[in-house]
Structure formats: C-alpha cells, structure tokens
Short mmCIF file of C-alpha atoms in Angstrom, two decimals:
data_model
loop_
_atom_site.label_atom_id
_atom_site.label_comp_id
_atom_site.label_asym_id
_atom_site.label_seq_id
_atom_site.Cartn_x
_atom_site.Cartn_y
_atom_site.Cartn_z
CA MET A 1 80.09 -69.33 39.20
CA MET A 2 82.23 -70.91 35.79
CA ARG A 3 83.00 -68.76 32.64
CA GLN A 4 80.31 -69.51 30.53
CA TYR A 5 82.05 -69.20 26.81
CA PRO A 6 85.39 -70.73 26.15
CA LEU A 7 87.53 -67.43 25.16
CA GLU A 8 87.94 -68.35 21.51
CA LYS A 9 84.55 -67.45 20.79
CA TYR A 10 84.91 -63.62 22.93
CA ARG A 11 85.36 -60.53 21.21
CA ASP A 12 86.14 -57.60 22.53
CA ILE A 13 85.49 -54.70 19.59
CA GLY A 14 84.85 -50.67 19.49
CA ILE A 15 81.96 -49.42 17.89
CA ILE A 16 84.48 -46.02 16.05
CA ALA A 17 83.66 -43.11 13.42
CA HIS A 18 83.48 -39.69 12.74
CA ILE A 19 80.20 -37.80 14.44
CA ASP A 20 76.91 -38.42 13.10
CA ALA A 21 78.09 -41.58 10.87
CA GLY A 22 75.61 -44.25 12.32
CA LYS A 23 77.50 -45.53 15.07
CA THR A 24 74.89 -45.75 18.10
CA THR A 25 72.16 -46.75 15.70
CA VAL A 26 74.31 -49.62 14.62
CA SER A 27 74.80 -50.00 18.51
CA GLU A 28 70.71 -50.23 19.75
CA ARG A 29 70.42 -52.79 16.24
CA ILE A 30 72.70 -55.29 17.78
CA LEU A 31 71.55 -54.38 21.25
CA PHE A 32 68.17 -56.08 18.87
CA TYR A 33 68.63 -58.11 17.89
CA THR A 34 71.15 -60.18 20.07
CA GLY A 35 68.38 -59.80 22.12
CA ILE A 36 69.50 -57.58 24.70
CA SER A 37 66.68 -54.57 24.05
CA HIS A 38 63.51 -55.09 23.40
CA ARG A 39 62.72 -52.14 21.31
CA ILE A 40 65.26 -49.88 18.95
CA GLY A 41 66.61 -46.83 21.13
CA GLU A 42 66.18 -44.17 18.72
CA VAL A 43 69.39 -41.31 18.73
CA HIS A 44 67.00 -38.75 17.08
CA GLU A 45 64.10 -39.40 19.74
CA GLY A 46 66.87 -39.25 22.98
CA GLN A 47 65.64 -43.52 23.32
CA ALA A 48 68.61 -44.48 22.45
CA ILE A 49 70.64 -47.48 25.32
CA MET A 50 74.17 -46.62 24.09
CA ASP A 51 74.05 -42.68 24.71
CA TRP A 52 72.78 -42.48 27.88
CA MET A 53 74.23 -39.28 29.78
CA GLU A 54 71.38 -36.03 29.62
CA GLN A 55 73.61 -34.19 27.27
CA GLU A 56 73.83 -37.04 24.77
CA LYS A 57 69.99 -36.86 24.74
CA GLU A 58 69.53 -33.51 24.22
CA ARG A 59 72.15 -33.35 21.87
CA GLY A 60 72.27 -36.61 20.00
CA ILE A 61 75.69 -37.04 20.39
CA THR A 62 78.62 -39.68 22.10
CA ILE A 63 80.12 -37.99 24.64
CA THR A 64 81.36 -41.40 26.38
CA ALA A 65 82.16 -44.06 25.36
CA ALA A 66 79.77 -46.92 26.96
CA ALA A 67 79.75 -50.69 27.26
CA THR A 68 77.58 -53.58 27.39
CA THR A 69 77.98 -57.73 26.43
CA CYS A 70 75.81 -59.20 23.93
CA PHE A 71 75.57 -62.51 22.41
CA TRP A 72 75.66 -64.19 18.63
CA THR A 73 75.46 -67.17 16.69
CA PRO A 74 76.09 -66.74 12.85
CA THR A 75 73.02 -65.98 10.61
CA TYR A 76 74.01 -69.16 8.06
CA GLN A 77 74.74 -71.88 11.70
CA LEU A 78 71.07 -70.76 12.44
CA LYS A 79 69.25 -71.19 8.86
CA GLU A 80 69.75 -74.37 9.14
CA ALA A 81 67.91 -75.28 12.48
CA LYS A 82 63.94 -77.22 11.31
CA ASP A 83 62.60 -75.86 15.22
CA ASP A 84 63.58 -73.61 17.94
CA THR A 85 64.87 -77.43 19.56
CA GLU A 86 67.68 -77.54 16.89
CA LYS A 87 68.20 -73.59 17.39
CA GLN A 88 69.56 -74.10 20.56
CA LYS A 89 71.43 -76.42 20.33
CA ILE A 90 73.02 -74.52 17.51
CA ARG A 91 73.27 -71.87 19.85
CA GLN A 92 75.03 -74.25 22.46
CA SER A 93 78.02 -74.35 19.61
CA TYR A 94 77.99 -71.58 17.98
CA GLU A 95 77.32 -69.20 20.44
CA HIS A 96 79.85 -66.04 20.77
CA ARG A 97 80.11 -63.23 24.03
CA ILE A 98 79.97 -59.22 21.79
CA ASN A 99 81.99 -57.44 24.09
CA ILE A 100 81.34 -53.71 22.67
CA ILE A 101 81.60 -50.24 23.73
CA ASP A 102 80.36 -47.57 20.93
CA THR A 103 82.32 -44.29 21.29
CA PRO A 104 82.36 -41.07 20.58
CA GLY A 105 82.72 -39.06 18.00
CA HIS A 106 83.29 -35.89 18.23
CA ILE A 107 86.64 -34.76 17.73
CA ASP A 108 86.77 -33.09 21.48
CA PHE A 109 86.18 -36.54 22.68
CA THR A 110 89.00 -38.03 21.88
CA VAL A 111 89.92 -39.73 24.49
CA GLU A 112 87.32 -42.09 24.96
CA VAL A 113 87.81 -43.36 21.67
CA GLN A 114 92.26 -42.99 22.79
CA ARG A 115 91.43 -45.35 26.34
CA SER A 116 89.28 -47.65 24.47
CA LEU A 117 91.17 -48.86 21.48
CA ARG A 118 93.84 -49.81 24.11
CA VAL A 119 92.36 -52.61 25.81
CA LEU A 120 90.28 -53.65 22.59
CA ASP A 121 90.93 -56.38 19.76
CA GLY A 122 89.05 -55.44 17.12
CA ALA A 123 86.32 -52.75 15.68
CA VAL A 124 83.60 -51.90 13.19
CA VAL A 125 84.19 -48.69 11.58
CA ILE A 126 81.36 -46.80 10.58
CA PHE A 127 80.70 -45.00 7.27
CA ASP A 128 77.85 -42.29 6.32
CA GLY A 129 77.13 -43.60 2.29
CA VAL A 130 77.20 -39.79 1.44
CA ALA A 131 79.96 -38.01 3.46
CA GLY A 132 82.89 -41.35 2.35
CA VAL A 133 86.03 -40.39 4.87
CA GLU A 134 85.18 -37.77 6.96
CA PRO A 135 87.83 -35.83 9.24
CA GLN A 136 87.32 -37.82 12.29
CA SER A 137 87.40 -41.04 11.08
CA GLU A 138 91.02 -40.66 9.64
CA THR A 139 91.95 -39.32 13.71
CA VAL A 140 90.05 -43.36 14.89
CA TRP A 141 91.21 -44.77 11.92
CA HIS A 142 94.54 -43.34 13.26
CA GLN A 143 94.56 -44.37 16.82
CA ALA A 144 93.11 -48.07 15.94
CA ASP A 145 96.77 -48.51 13.62
CA LYS A 146 98.57 -47.31 16.80
CA TYR A 147 97.11 -49.72 18.66
CA LYS A 148 97.11 -52.92 16.11
CA VAL A 149 93.36 -52.99 16.05
CA PRO A 150 92.19 -54.96 13.39
CA ARG A 151 89.19 -53.79 11.63
CA ILE A 152 85.99 -54.16 9.08
CA CYS A 153 84.29 -50.89 7.57
CA PHE A 154 80.61 -51.26 7.69
CA ILE A 155 79.29 -48.59 4.87
CA ASN A 156 76.02 -47.18 6.20
CA LYS A 157 73.35 -45.10 5.67
CA LEU A 158 72.55 -46.44 2.16
CA ASP A 159 69.07 -45.61 1.94
CA ARG A 160 70.00 -41.60 1.79
CA LEU A 161 69.46 -39.86 -0.78
CA GLY A 162 73.05 -38.65 -2.69
CA ALA A 163 74.29 -42.13 -1.05
CA ASN A 164 76.68 -43.63 -3.60
CA PHE A 165 79.16 -47.23 -1.84
CA GLU A 166 81.55 -47.04 -4.67
CA ASN A 167 82.66 -43.82 -3.81
CA SER A 168 82.83 -44.17 -0.68
CA PHE A 169 84.37 -47.89 -0.77
CA LEU A 170 86.81 -45.28 -2.60
CA SER A 171 87.68 -42.81 -0.17
CA ILE A 172 88.15 -45.73 1.95
CA GLN A 173 90.78 -46.93 0.24
CA GLU A 174 92.17 -43.55 -0.89
CA LYS A 175 92.74 -41.65 1.97
CA LEU A 176 93.51 -44.78 4.93
CA ASN A 177 94.12 -48.20 3.78
CA PRO A 178 95.15 -48.95 0.38
CA ASN A 179 93.77 -52.98 1.05
CA ALA A 180 90.60 -52.18 1.87
CA VAL A 181 88.84 -54.84 -0.48
CA VAL A 182 84.64 -54.62 -1.34
CA ALA A 183 83.17 -58.37 1.02
CA GLN A 184 79.55 -56.82 -0.22
CA ILE A 185 78.11 -54.47 -2.62
CA PRO A 186 74.63 -52.69 -2.24
CA ILE A 187 71.03 -53.53 -3.62
CA GLY A 188 69.66 -50.06 -5.14
CA ALA A 189 70.38 -47.17 -3.89
CA GLU A 190 68.86 -44.33 -2.23
CA SER A 191 65.16 -44.87 -1.44
CA THR A 192 65.25 -48.31 -3.40
CA PHE A 193 68.50 -49.89 -1.31
CA GLU A 194 66.37 -53.19 -0.61
CA GLY A 195 69.37 -55.49 0.85
CA VAL A 196 73.17 -56.45 0.41
CA VAL A 197 75.23 -59.13 -1.89
CA ASP A 198 77.57 -61.30 -0.18
CA LEU A 199 80.18 -61.97 -2.46
CA LEU A 200 82.32 -64.93 -1.22
CA LYS A 201 78.77 -66.50 -1.71
CA MET A 202 77.30 -64.28 -4.35
CA ARG A 203 73.66 -64.49 -2.99
CA ALA A 204 71.31 -61.68 -2.33
CA TYR A 205 70.18 -61.43 1.49
CA TYR A 206 67.10 -58.84 1.96
CA PHE A 207 65.54 -57.58 5.08
CA GLU A 208 62.11 -58.04 6.02
CA GLY A 209 59.60 -57.92 8.90
CA GLU A 210 58.91 -54.71 10.47
CA HIS A 211 62.01 -54.62 11.96
CA GLY A 212 64.23 -56.00 9.23
CA GLU A 213 64.26 -59.09 11.50
CA LYS A 214 63.58 -61.81 8.48
CA ILE A 215 66.47 -62.59 5.73
CA VAL A 216 65.89 -63.92 3.19
CA GLU A 217 68.17 -65.30 1.05
CA LYS A 218 67.19 -65.05 -2.59
CA GLU A 219 69.56 -64.64 -6.70
CA ILE A 220 71.42 -62.12 -7.01
CA PRO A 221 68.88 -59.74 -9.03
CA ASP A 222 70.43 -59.61 -12.87
CA SER A 223 70.49 -56.02 -13.18
CA LEU A 224 73.76 -56.59 -10.41
CA LYS A 225 75.29 -60.09 -11.68
CA GLU A 226 78.21 -58.89 -13.66
CA GLU A 227 79.19 -56.32 -11.16
CA ALA A 228 79.13 -58.91 -8.48
CA GLU A 229 81.48 -61.18 -10.62
CA ARG A 230 83.39 -58.83 -11.50
CA LYS A 231 84.01 -58.11 -7.99
CA ARG A 232 83.89 -60.52 -6.42
CA THR A 233 87.03 -61.78 -8.52
CA ILE A 234 88.83 -58.16 -6.67
CA LEU A 235 87.90 -59.53 -3.66
CA VAL A 236 89.19 -63.81 -4.27
CA GLU A 237 92.81 -62.17 -5.41
CA LYS A 238 93.47 -60.23 -2.63
CA ILE A 239 93.01 -63.18 -0.63
CA ALA A 240 94.73 -65.64 -2.71
CA GLU A 241 98.07 -63.25 -3.06
CA SER A 242 97.96 -63.25 1.17
CA ASP A 243 98.12 -66.27 1.83
CA GLU A 244 101.02 -69.00 -0.38
CA LYS A 245 98.79 -72.18 -0.52
CA LEU A 246 95.87 -70.36 -1.41
CA THR A 247 98.31 -67.57 -4.12
CA GLU A 248 99.26 -71.45 -5.60
CA LYS A 249 96.02 -72.61 -6.52
CA TYR A 250 94.95 -69.43 -7.79
CA LEU A 251 97.48 -69.24 -10.11
CA ASN A 252 97.18 -72.89 -10.98
CA GLY A 253 93.31 -72.99 -11.98
CA LYS A 254 91.73 -74.49 -9.18
CA GLU A 255 88.18 -73.18 -7.68
CA LEU A 256 88.87 -71.70 -4.06
CA LYS A 257 86.12 -73.03 -2.34
CA GLU A 258 84.29 -70.27 0.11
CA ASP A 259 85.36 -71.41 3.75
CA GLU A 260 89.60 -71.83 2.32
CA LEU A 261 88.24 -68.18 1.24
CA ARG A 262 86.93 -66.75 4.46
CA ALA A 263 89.75 -68.75 6.23
CA ALA A 264 92.11 -66.96 4.19
CA LEU A 265 90.25 -63.49 5.31
CA ARG A 266 90.20 -63.87 9.03
CA LYS A 267 93.24 -64.40 9.18
CA ALA A 268 94.77 -61.80 6.29
CA THR A 269 92.38 -58.73 8.96
CA ILE A 270 93.32 -59.77 12.01
CA ASN A 271 97.50 -58.92 10.87
CA SER A 272 95.62 -56.12 8.82
CA GLU A 273 96.62 -57.21 5.32
CA ILE A 274 92.98 -57.07 4.13
CA ILE A 275 90.01 -54.71 5.31
CA PRO A 276 87.23 -55.74 4.32
CA VAL A 277 84.44 -53.37 3.60
CA PHE A 278 80.72 -54.31 3.85
CA CYS A 279 77.12 -51.78 3.89
CA GLY A 280 73.87 -51.05 4.61
CA SER A 281 71.75 -48.71 6.34
CA ALA A 282 71.11 -49.02 10.62
CA LEU A 283 68.37 -46.86 10.62
CA LYS A 284 66.75 -48.70 7.81
CA ASN A 285 67.28 -51.76 9.76
CA LYS A 286 69.86 -53.61 6.49
CA GLY A 287 72.72 -55.39 6.88
CA ILE A 288 73.07 -55.49 10.38
CA GLN A 289 72.82 -59.17 11.56
CA LEU A 290 75.01 -59.43 8.32
CA MET A 291 77.93 -57.22 9.85
CA LEU A 292 77.69 -59.27 12.90
CA ASP A 293 78.33 -62.19 11.36
CA ALA A 294 81.18 -60.57 10.05
CA VAL A 295 82.26 -59.48 13.51
CA LEU A 296 82.97 -63.21 14.40
CA GLU A 297 83.71 -64.99 11.45
CA TYR A 298 86.61 -61.82 10.43
CA LEU A 299 87.71 -60.02 14.18
CA PRO A 300 89.73 -61.89 16.72
CA SER A 301 89.48 -63.17 20.23
CA PRO A 302 91.47 -62.43 22.08
CA ILE A 303 93.69 -65.83 21.77
CA ASP A 304 94.38 -64.38 17.81
CA VAL A 305 95.65 -61.65 18.16
CA VAL A 306 98.00 -62.27 21.38
CA GLU A 307 101.38 -62.76 18.31
CA LEU A 308 100.40 -58.92 16.78
CA LYS A 309 99.60 -57.26 20.67
CA PRO A 310 101.87 -59.96 23.16
CA ILE A 311 100.39 -59.13 26.77
CA THR A 312 103.77 -57.41 28.19
CA GLY A 313 104.97 -55.63 30.98
CA THR A 314 107.97 -55.56 33.33
CA ASN A 315 108.14 -56.76 37.06
CA PRO A 316 108.50 -53.15 39.27
CA LYS A 317 111.20 -54.23 41.23
CA THR A 318 113.18 -55.77 38.37
CA GLU A 319 112.00 -53.50 35.43
CA GLU A 320 112.38 -57.59 34.05
CA THR A 321 110.16 -57.98 30.63
CA ILE A 322 107.29 -60.25 31.82
CA VAL A 323 104.94 -61.75 28.73
CA ARG A 324 101.22 -63.43 30.09
CA GLN A 325 99.58 -65.52 28.83
CA PRO A 326 95.49 -64.73 27.24
CA SER A 327 94.03 -67.69 29.77
CA ASP A 328 92.31 -68.22 33.39
CA SER A 329 95.77 -70.73 34.45
CA GLU A 330 97.76 -67.39 34.42
CA PRO A 331 98.02 -64.51 37.55
CA PHE A 332 95.42 -61.92 37.95
CA THR A 333 96.29 -59.43 34.96
CA ALA A 334 94.18 -56.36 34.07
CA LEU A 335 94.50 -53.04 32.66
CA ALA A 336 92.41 -49.75 34.02
CA PHE A 337 91.13 -48.16 31.34
CA LYS A 338 88.42 -45.75 32.68
CA VAL A 339 87.74 -44.10 35.61
CA ALA A 340 83.61 -42.58 36.56
CA THR A 341 81.92 -41.22 39.73
CA ASP A 342 78.92 -43.03 39.73
CA PRO A 343 75.86 -41.12 40.87
CA PHE A 344 74.56 -44.43 42.87
CA VAL A 345 77.34 -46.80 43.63
CA GLY A 346 80.70 -43.70 43.60
CA ASN A 347 83.53 -44.63 41.93
CA LEU A 348 83.60 -47.25 39.06
CA THR A 349 86.66 -48.16 37.66
CA TYR A 350 86.58 -49.81 34.25
CA PHE A 351 89.08 -53.05 33.37
CA ARG A 352 90.00 -54.98 30.80
CA VAL A 353 90.96 -58.92 32.18
CA TYR A 354 93.78 -59.55 29.73
CA SER A 355 95.69 -63.15 31.55
CA GLY A 356 94.02 -64.94 35.14
CA SER A 357 90.80 -64.24 36.62
CA LEU A 358 89.77 -61.47 39.63
CA GLU A 359 86.80 -62.87 42.71
CA LYS A 360 84.64 -61.00 44.69
CA GLY A 361 86.15 -61.29 48.22
CA THR A 362 90.33 -61.01 46.78
CA TYR A 363 92.94 -58.86 47.45
CA ILE A 364 94.73 -56.45 44.54
CA LEU A 365 97.63 -54.78 43.61
CA ASN A 366 97.68 -51.92 41.51
CA SER A 367 101.42 -52.35 40.46
CA SER A 368 101.30 -49.23 39.18
CA ASN A 369 101.67 -47.05 42.27
CA GLY A 370 102.08 -50.28 44.64
CA ASN A 371 98.72 -49.63 46.48
CA SER A 372 96.20 -52.77 47.53
CA GLU A 373 92.80 -53.13 47.16
CA ARG A 374 89.84 -55.16 48.27
CA ILE A 375 87.98 -56.40 45.50
CA GLY A 376 84.20 -55.48 47.13
CA ARG A 377 82.02 -55.99 44.45
CA ILE A 378 82.37 -56.18 39.96
CA VAL A 379 79.65 -55.15 37.89
CA ARG A 380 79.35 -55.64 33.50
CA MET A 381 77.94 -52.68 32.64
CA HIS A 382 75.52 -52.31 29.89
CA ALA A 383 75.60 -48.58 29.09
CA ASN A 384 74.98 -47.23 32.57
CA HIS A 385 73.07 -50.09 34.28
CA ARG A 386 74.88 -52.51 36.22
CA GLU A 387 75.32 -55.83 36.24
CA GLU A 388 76.34 -57.47 39.52
CA VAL A 389 79.01 -60.72 39.39
CA ASP A 390 81.21 -62.48 41.31
CA ASN A 391 83.49 -63.39 39.00
CA MET A 392 85.39 -61.61 35.49
CA TYR A 393 87.95 -63.66 33.72
CA ALA A 394 90.56 -63.34 31.17
CA GLY A 395 88.98 -61.14 27.87
CA ASP A 396 86.32 -59.54 29.91
CA LEU A 397 85.18 -55.90 30.41
CA GLY A 398 83.84 -54.88 34.05
CA ALA A 399 84.17 -52.21 36.39
CA ILE A 400 85.24 -52.97 40.31
CA VAL A 401 83.37 -50.76 42.54
CA GLY A 402 85.09 -48.25 45.17
CA LEU A 403 88.61 -48.58 44.22
CA LYS A 404 90.51 -45.32 46.02
CA ASN A 405 93.60 -45.23 44.81
CA THR A 406 93.60 -46.19 41.16
CA SER A 407 93.83 -43.78 38.13
CA THR A 408 93.15 -44.45 34.18
CA GLY A 409 95.88 -46.16 32.61
CA ASP A 410 97.28 -48.54 36.34
CA THR A 411 97.54 -52.17 35.88
CA LEU A 412 95.69 -54.33 38.20
CA CYS A 413 97.02 -57.57 39.35
CA ASP A 414 97.38 -60.24 41.90
CA PRO A 415 99.44 -58.93 44.57
CA ASN A 416 102.22 -62.27 44.06
CA ASN A 417 102.64 -62.03 40.56
CA SER A 418 103.27 -58.22 39.42
CA ILE A 419 103.37 -56.82 36.31
CA VAL A 420 103.13 -53.54 35.09
CA LEU A 421 101.75 -52.73 31.34
CA GLU A 422 102.25 -50.02 29.40
CA LYS A 423 100.10 -46.95 30.24
CA ILE A 424 97.94 -45.19 28.14
CA THR A 425 98.63 -42.04 26.62
CA PHE A 426 96.65 -38.77 26.15
CA PRO A 427 97.25 -36.09 23.71
CA GLU A 428 97.62 -32.48 25.69
CA PRO A 429 95.28 -30.36 25.23
CA VAL A 430 94.43 -27.06 22.96
CA ILE A 431 92.25 -24.96 25.00
CA HIS A 432 92.78 -23.25 28.30
CA VAL A 433 89.71 -20.71 29.49
CA ARG A 434 89.40 -19.40 32.53
CA VAL A 435 86.43 -19.92 35.39
CA GLU A 436 85.31 -18.42 37.95
CA PRO A 437 82.40 -19.87 40.41
CA LYS A 438 78.94 -16.95 40.78
CA THR A 439 80.06 -16.70 44.38
CA LYS A 440 82.93 -16.79 47.00
CA ALA A 441 81.68 -18.83 49.02
CA ASP A 442 81.13 -22.21 45.89
CA GLN A 443 84.83 -22.03 45.44
CA GLU A 444 85.75 -24.70 47.58
CA LYS A 445 83.26 -26.88 45.76
CA MET A 446 83.95 -26.31 42.35
CA SER A 447 87.71 -26.54 43.37
CA PHE A 448 86.72 -29.67 44.71
CA ALA A 449 84.37 -30.80 41.67
CA MET A 450 86.99 -30.27 38.72
CA HIS A 451 89.95 -32.14 40.41
CA ARG A 452 87.36 -34.97 40.65
CA LEU A 453 87.04 -34.66 36.74
CA ALA A 454 90.17 -34.01 35.70
CA GLU A 455 91.00 -37.55 37.99
CA GLU A 456 88.75 -39.07 35.42
CA ASP A 457 89.54 -37.35 32.37
CA PRO A 458 93.03 -37.40 31.04
CA THR A 459 92.29 -34.41 29.03
CA PHE A 460 91.12 -31.87 30.88
CA ARG A 461 92.98 -29.82 33.26
CA ILE A 462 92.69 -27.45 35.74
CA SER A 463 95.53 -25.30 37.56
CA GLY A 464 95.62 -21.33 38.76
CA ASP A 465 97.02 -17.85 37.63
CA PRO A 466 99.02 -17.17 40.49
CA ASP A 467 99.16 -13.70 39.40
CA THR A 468 95.39 -13.56 39.33
CA GLY A 469 94.60 -16.04 41.40
CA GLU A 470 91.94 -17.03 38.99
CA THR A 471 91.22 -21.07 37.82
CA ILE A 472 92.62 -22.04 34.13
CA ILE A 473 90.91 -24.83 33.02
CA ALA A 474 92.17 -26.74 29.77
CA GLY A 475 90.72 -29.51 27.69
CA MET A 476 90.27 -31.02 23.92
CA GLY A 477 87.68 -28.34 22.90
CA GLU A 478 85.22 -25.55 23.55
CA LEU A 479 82.37 -28.39 23.07
CA HIS A 480 84.42 -30.31 25.77
CA LEU A 481 84.78 -27.67 28.21
CA GLU A 482 81.48 -26.84 27.42
CA ILE A 483 79.61 -30.64 28.47
CA ILE A 484 81.77 -30.90 31.78
CA VAL A 485 80.96 -27.04 32.90
#
C-alpha cells in the first residue's frame, strides 16, 4: 500500500507529565475528538483505552507507554465548510496523521518516557493547574531537553478548586524555561471555567454539547479584554524577537499579520526558542481541540527536525559517519525502542522508521548485532490492539511480530546499506531486593520469567548472590518492582 499522508503532514509526539496531571485523560479526549474512539474512556472508572493493563486499571495510573495513531484537520479550516462535501475536501487538503505515545508519569517508570522521547519529534507537556510544575515534570522536561524534543505546554484541570493559571504558568517560566510564553488565557476559573482566549486571533472559544464537541467562537468578554491585550503584546514581542524581519517591522511600528506571527512562532517552537503555553480542562472537555490545532501548527514534522536532530549513524565496518534523510527513497533505517511480549502474538518489537520503507516478507539487518531476520508481520499499535499493515514508511511508528534477536536500542536497516544509530541510554537501578520462589520447583520458571522481563525493561536487572545463592532483582523503585513481581 502506498503512503497515504505526505511526511510534512506527520506529527510524532509524546504526552508527558508528572503523575496525575491528566495525561491519559488528555489522550482519551484526543482519541474521541479525532474519531478513533466513539466513547470517552475515563481513567477514574478504569475505562481508559490507553491504560489497558490490569494494573493500570486497578491503580488509575499509566505504567507502560502506549502508542496510537489518529488524524486531525485544524478546526479553523473546517469552520469554513458549508456542508459535509466541503468538509471532506478540506480534510483531503489539510488532514494530518498524528502518531502519539502516552507515557507514564511515575518516576519508577521513567524508562518508558526516555525510550519514547528518543524516537519522537515533539511533545505536549501536561501540567496540573493547581500544582503547576511538580518533581516529575522537571524530570521529563530534562529528558526532552536531552533528546532535543520541541514542545508545547498545556495547563490542565483549570476547573478544579484551587486552579490558578497564572501561578502554574509562572512555575513553568521559573523552574523549567524562561522562554515559555502564554498563547491562550482561560475564561473563568475553577467551577466558572468555561473556555479560552486565543491571543493571536484575539477571539474567545467555548465548548458546548455533551462532550464539548461544538466549538463556539465569540468576542472576548469585556472583563478579559485588557488582560488579553497585555498578554498578546508580550506574545507578539517574544515572537518578533525570534525573527529578524519581524523585529524590524515591529520596531518600525508596522502591523504584524497573524499568518506571519504563526509562521515565526512555529519556527521558534521547533528550535525551542519559545515554548507556547495553552490551557483547558480535559475532564470537562474544554480546550483539547485547540490543543490539537497547536500540535499541527507548532510541533514539527519529521522533515522539520532534520537540522535540529540529523539522522546520523556509523558504518559498522568502517566506523565512518553516515547521514540519512527522512525520505522513502533513502535506504531503510529504523530504531527498535521497545521490546515486549504479547500473550497473543509473542514478541513485539516497537520501532520508529527514520528513512526508507519496510515491506512485509523482506529481510532486514539488525546492525547492532549482525543478525538478519525476515519480516513476517508488521502491525500498527492502538494501545493493546493491533492493525495489520503491509508497509511502514519514514516517520511511522509500528511493531514487528516475532523478531528473535532484537533488543531495545538496536538499529534495524537495509542489509545492503548498513548503519548503526546511537543507542538509547538508561539510568541505573536504585533499589535492590532479594526474591525467592514459593517452591523449589518454581525456581526455573521464576528465573526464565525474570530474565525475559529484563530483556523487555532495561532498568530491571537480575543477579545472584554468590554467597547465598539467592536471586536479587533491581529496579527504579518499590512500585516498579512490585508491578514486575
């Protein structure tokens, strides 16, 4: 099957945050508004699509990174459509493919965030509107810095008692990046929160209907006009500073058009010179559609990040540097970022295609260990559901069923054009615990299971005490080991 969407209309993004900031609730709304799911799965009811593991449903937290794909057309484009036929034409021209990874927020599962950010081009960082920046917010932010991942911020839970947009925003500026700038302001607060103001359009947006699916555009309320003008001036000045031509126009008193400002803000966001901040309440179905618009407008496609993060590797024989372009016509190059065992299909190797294409039935080389393997089945993952596909192209995230000799961080490539990409580095375990099986007969089973888990999770280690013969397991924290055991 041929590529359905051009590469410039791809967005490979992660949803990252401190635990309980509302990441998975945001992801569930994204799936609903993009039409992937026809019901909203609530985390507190154990119904979230992206939290599919039993332990995740029981605890109401994300433990493993879950991938999915959805499609979005900017709301401001569809607004112009007079009927369904016109909407379809607009979608054909403007619809984007968004590959999403929803990551855990608990520090014990930081490996899931790290390996996800390694293969993503952008991120949406979610903040609790009551708490602002929290400890794990800082951890994931620094991980995104490490992998040069451009990001936008979404201050969530503005409907909650004690929510304060301004304080949360200031905590981002002070603790994470002084270049954060407000792109939206909330209308109302706590129980009276009802919408947002877009500071570039200078329009107010409200979300009506049972699930906030109807977006209503209005004039900015009189009570907010002064604040909106003041915040817009700060935003425009910040954008103008990032672009020489706009700086000159601004200093000469010329009007900066909205299109110019959006283009400059996109460029500055991709270069991490500006971090735009948006807001809403995922639980109350407010602000998510406009956040999706921002993902398309300001986060990069795989083509946009080439200068920032070139696709470079080494020739395993000569150790010469090799550069690949994000194009289907280049040799196939991919990185295996996760290995997992599926109870129904066996080994699943999650991978990101950086260049070229992969076809079912062909052979690939694992250049990290020198093994060649035939590709039997390729699947696109939707949480724990699998969609069989025949091909994967540059920019795609998918999984291969049944690879026997591939580990997390291995490079998969064209056998005739070998390249080894930089591996993923992981933190060392911080806690060690002695474990023993219930009976001696279970020793072999336990050992096999533990070693299998260690292959899947690079932060989980297993060793033996030479003096006592006891088995010692190590991980990132008590919860990490509790979930594994």
